[in-house]
CSV table of C-alpha atoms in Angstrom, one decimal:
chain,number,residue,atom,x,y,z
A,1,MET,CA,31.7,30.5,3.1
A,2,GLU,CA,34.6,30.3,0.7
A,3,LEU,CA,36.9,27.4,0.2
A,4,LEU,CA,40.5,28.1,-0.6
A,5,PHE,CA,43.1,25.6,-1.8
A,6,ALA,CA,46.8,26.0,-2.2
A,7,PHE,CA,49.8,23.8,-3.0
A,8,GLY,CA,53.2,25.1,-2.1
A,9,ASN,CA,55.5,25.4,-5.1
A,10,ASN,CA,58.8,25.1,-3.2
A,11,THR,CA,60.5,22.8,-0.6
A,12,ASN,CA,62.1,25.5,1.6
A,13,PRO,CA,60.8,24.9,5.1
A,14,TYR,CA,61.3,28.5,6.2
A,15,ILE,CA,59.3,29.9,3.2
A,16,ASN,CA,56.6,27.2,3.7
A,17,LEU,CA,56.1,27.9,7.4
A,18,ALA,CA,56.1,31.6,6.8
A,19,THR,CA,53.5,31.2,4.1
A,20,GLU,CA,51.4,29.1,6.5
A,21,TRP,CA,51.6,31.8,9.1
A,22,GLU,CA,50.7,34.5,6.6
A,23,LEU,CA,47.6,32.5,5.7
A,24,VAL,CA,46.7,32.3,9.4
A,25,ASN,CA,47.2,36.1,9.9
A,26,ASN,CA,45.2,37.0,6.8
A,27,ASN,CA,42.3,34.5,7.1
A,28,LYS,CA,38.9,36.0,6.7
A,29,GLU,CA,35.9,35.0,8.9
A,30,ASP,CA,34.2,33.0,6.1
A,31,GLU,CA,37.2,31.4,4.5
A,32,ILE,CA,38.3,27.8,5.0
A,33,CYS,CA,41.8,27.1,3.6
A,34,LEU,CA,43.6,23.9,2.9
A,35,TYR,CA,47.3,24.4,2.2
A,36,LEU,CA,49.4,21.4,1.1
A,37,TRP,CA,53.2,21.7,1.1
A,38,GLN,CA,56.4,19.7,1.2
A,39,ASN,CA,59.9,20.3,2.7
A,40,HIS,CA,63.2,19.0,1.6
A,41,ASN,CA,65.2,17.1,4.2
A,42,THR,CA,64.0,19.0,7.2
A,43,VAL,CA,63.4,18.3,10.9
A,44,VAL,CA,60.6,20.4,12.3
A,45,ILE,CA,60.4,20.8,16.1
A,46,GLY,CA,57.4,21.8,18.3
A,47,ALA,CA,57.1,25.2,19.8
A,48,ASN,CA,58.5,24.2,23.2
A,49,GLN,CA,61.0,21.5,22.3
A,50,ASN,CA,64.7,21.5,23.1
A,51,PRO,CA,66.6,20.4,19.9
A,52,TYR,CA,69.5,19.3,22.1
A,53,LEU,CA,67.3,16.7,23.8
A,54,GLU,CA,65.2,15.7,20.9
A,55,LEU,CA,67.6,15.5,17.9
A,56,ASN,CA,70.8,13.8,16.8
A,57,LEU,CA,72.5,17.1,15.9
A,58,ASP,CA,75.7,15.4,14.8
A,59,ASN,CA,73.9,13.4,12.1
A,60,ILE,CA,71.8,16.4,11.1
A,61,LYS,CA,74.9,18.6,10.7
A,62,LYS,CA,76.7,15.9,8.8
A,63,ASP,CA,73.9,15.4,6.3
A,64,ASN,CA,73.1,19.2,6.0
A,65,VAL,CA,69.5,18.8,7.2
A,66,ASN,CA,67.4,21.8,7.9
A,67,ILE,CA,66.0,22.5,11.4
A,68,ALA,CA,62.8,24.6,11.7
A,69,ARG,CA,60.6,25.4,14.6
A,70,ARG,CA,56.8,25.6,14.2
A,71,ARG,CA,54.3,27.6,16.4
A,72,THR,CA,52.3,24.5,17.4
A,73,GLY,CA,53.1,21.9,20.1
A,74,GLY,CA,53.7,18.2,19.6
A,75,GLY,CA,56.8,16.2,18.7
A,76,CYS,CA,59.6,16.4,16.2
A,77,VAL,CA,58.9,15.3,12.6
A,78,PHE,CA,61.1,14.6,9.7
A,79,HIS,CA,60.1,15.9,6.2
A,80,ASP,CA,61.4,14.7,2.9
A,81,SER,CA,60.0,14.4,-0.6
A,82,GLY,CA,58.0,11.4,0.4
A,83,ASN,CA,56.1,13.4,3.1
A,84,LEU,CA,53.1,15.7,2.4
A,85,ASN,CA,52.1,18.4,4.9
A,86,PHE,CA,48.6,19.7,5.2
A,87,SER,CA,47.3,22.9,7.0
A,88,PHE,CA,43.6,23.7,7.7
A,89,ILE,CA,43.1,27.3,8.5
A,90,MET,CA,39.8,28.9,9.4
A,91,ASP,CA,37.8,31.0,11.8
A,92,LYS,CA,37.0,29.3,15.1
A,93,LYS,CA,33.3,29.1,14.2
A,94,HIS,CA,34.1,26.7,11.4
A,95,TYR,CA,36.7,24.7,13.3
A,96,ASP,CA,36.0,21.0,13.8
A,97,ILE,CA,38.9,18.6,14.2
A,98,LYS,CA,36.8,15.5,13.2
A,99,LYS,CA,35.5,17.2,10.1
A,100,GLN,CA,39.0,18.3,9.1
A,101,LEU,CA,40.4,14.8,9.6
A,102,SER,CA,37.5,13.4,7.6
A,103,VAL,CA,38.9,15.1,4.6
A,104,ILE,CA,42.0,13.0,5.0
A,105,GLN,CA,40.0,9.9,5.7
A,106,ILE,CA,37.7,10.3,2.8
A,107,GLY,CA,40.5,11.1,0.4
A,108,LEU,CA,42.4,8.0,1.4
A,109,LYS,CA,39.3,5.7,1.5
A,110,SER,CA,38.7,6.6,-2.2
A,111,ILE,CA,41.8,4.5,-3.1
A,112,GLY,CA,41.1,1.8,-0.6
A,113,ILE,CA,43.1,2.9,2.4
A,114,GLN,CA,41.2,2.4,5.7
A,115,THR,CA,42.2,4.8,8.5
A,116,GLU,CA,41.6,5.3,12.2
A,117,ILE,CA,41.9,8.3,14.5
A,118,SER,CA,44.2,7.5,17.4
A,119,GLY,CA,43.7,9.9,20.3
A,120,ARG,CA,43.7,13.6,19.4
A,121,ASN,CA,47.0,13.8,17.5
A,122,ASP,CA,47.5,10.7,15.3
A,123,MET,CA,46.0,8.9,12.4
A,124,THR,CA,46.7,5.2,11.8
A,125,SER,CA,46.2,2.4,9.3
A,126,ASN,CA,46.5,-1.2,10.2
A,127,GLY,CA,47.5,0.0,13.7
A,128,LYS,CA,50.5,1.9,12.4
A,129,LYS,CA,50.9,5.7,12.4
A,130,PHE,CA,51.0,7.6,9.1
A,131,SER,CA,50.0,11.1,10.3
A,132,GLY,CA,50.7,13.3,13.3
A,133,ASN,CA,48.7,16.5,14.0
A,134,ALA,CA,49.2,19.7,15.9
A,135,PHE,CA,47.0,22.7,16.7
A,136,TYR,CA,47.1,26.5,17.2
A,137,GLN,CA,44.4,29.1,18.0
A,138,SER,CA,44.7,32.8,18.0
A,139,GLN,CA,41.9,35.1,19.1
A,140,ASN,CA,39.7,34.2,16.1
A,141,THR,CA,41.7,31.9,13.7
A,142,CYS,CA,42.5,28.2,14.1
A,143,LEU,CA,45.3,26.2,12.6
A,144,HIS,CA,45.3,22.5,12.3
A,145,HIS,CA,48.3,21.0,10.5
A,146,GLY,CA,49.9,17.6,10.2
A,147,THR,CA,52.0,15.3,8.1
A,148,LEU,CA,51.2,12.4,5.8
A,149,LEU,CA,53.9,9.7,5.4
A,150,ILE,CA,53.6,8.5,1.8
A,151,SER,CA,57.1,7.3,0.9
A,152,THR,CA,59.3,8.8,3.6
A,153,ASP,CA,62.8,7.4,4.1
A,154,PHE,CA,62.5,5.9,7.6
A,155,SER,CA,66.2,5.3,7.9
A,156,LYS,CA,66.8,9.0,7.8
A,157,MET,CA,64.0,9.6,10.3
A,158,LYS,CA,65.7,7.2,12.7
A,159,ASN,CA,69.0,8.9,12.2
A,160,TYR,CA,67.8,12.4,13.1
A,161,LEU,CA,65.1,12.0,15.7
A,162,MET,CA,65.9,10.8,19.2
A,163,PRO,CA,63.0,8.9,20.9
A,164,ARG,CA,61.9,10.1,24.3
A,165,PRO,CA,63.0,8.0,27.2
A,166,SER,CA,59.3,7.4,28.1
A,167,LYS,CA,58.7,5.9,24.7
A,168,LEU,CA,61.9,3.7,25.0
A,169,LYS,CA,60.7,2.5,28.3
A,170,LYS,CA,57.2,1.7,26.9
A,171,ASN,CA,58.3,0.2,23.6
A,172,GLY,CA,61.7,-1.3,24.5
A,173,VAL,CA,64.1,-1.1,21.6
A,174,SER,CA,61.4,-1.5,18.9
A,175,SER,CA,62.4,0.5,15.8
A,176,VAL,CA,60.8,3.5,14.2
A,177,GLU,CA,59.8,1.2,11.3
A,178,SER,CA,57.7,-1.0,13.6
A,179,ARG,CA,55.4,1.9,14.7
A,180,VAL,CA,54.9,3.9,11.5
A,181,ILE,CA,53.9,3.1,7.9
A,182,ASN,CA,54.1,4.7,4.5
A,183,LEU,CA,50.8,5.0,2.7
A,184,SER,CA,52.5,3.8,-0.5
A,185,ASP,CA,53.2,0.5,1.3
A,186,ILE,CA,49.4,0.0,1.7
A,187,MET,CA,48.4,1.2,-1.8
A,188,PRO,CA,50.4,2.7,-4.7
A,189,CYS,CA,50.3,6.5,-4.3
A,190,THR,CA,52.5,9.6,-4.5
A,191,PRO,CA,52.4,13.0,-2.8
A,192,ASP,CA,51.0,14.4,-6.1
A,193,SER,CA,48.2,11.8,-6.4
A,194,ILE,CA,47.3,12.2,-2.7
A,195,SER,CA,47.1,16.0,-3.1
A,196,ILE,CA,44.5,15.6,-5.9
A,197,LEU,CA,42.5,13.2,-3.7
A,198,LEU,CA,42.6,15.6,-0.7
A,199,LYS,CA,41.4,18.5,-2.8
A,200,LYS,CA,38.4,16.5,-4.0
A,201,ALA,CA,37.6,15.3,-0.5
A,202,PHE,CA,37.9,18.9,0.8
A,203,GLU,CA,35.3,20.0,-1.6
A,204,GLU,CA,33.1,17.0,-0.9
A,205,VAL,CA,33.2,17.5,2.9
A,206,TYR,CA,32.5,21.2,2.7
A,207,GLN,CA,30.1,20.8,-0.2
A,208,LYS,CA,31.6,23.7,-2.2
A,209,LYS,CA,34.1,24.2,-5.0
A,210,ALA,CA,37.5,25.4,-3.8
A,211,SER,CA,39.2,28.5,-5.3
A,212,LYS,CA,42.9,28.3,-6.0
A,213,LEU,CA,45.1,30.6,-4.0
């Protein structure tokens, strides 16, 4: 088994998503890859979502925000320089969602951030969401990717994403800020410092040194 680690060197969502897909298509049977990346002012929508129903397109157009569609399901997410994205890519024989999430949990625990897994798709701390996850599987290769809110601008998130009616009904008019949290509000950290922690945790969980892509 070979561990591969990569950190994207640009913030273009179309290049980053294409790079992720290239890693999926070229994954070898005994490779496990962790790819970390960031996008600049981008809304990423799920494979089957309708942007006209999910997004405030007037605000997005006014602020020149990118819109990109990913191949996985799940909800809309907003990416800025305070958000870090992660992608686990591997053959299905190595695929284990709990093990992959433990990389995130161990990395954050090393700086004193306690986390919980909420359902299949979310990670929380102090009962507030800081990460959403989504999944894809081809014939042999699995992709598990997600977001980490580190110092994201929640006012922008609220301006661009339209909550689903079912969530409004359930949560009333509670704001986005009341349901999500930045990791930097729990413990001082940055996307760069979290990236270093995740690489170390990746190697710890899989008990192998990672090669740089």
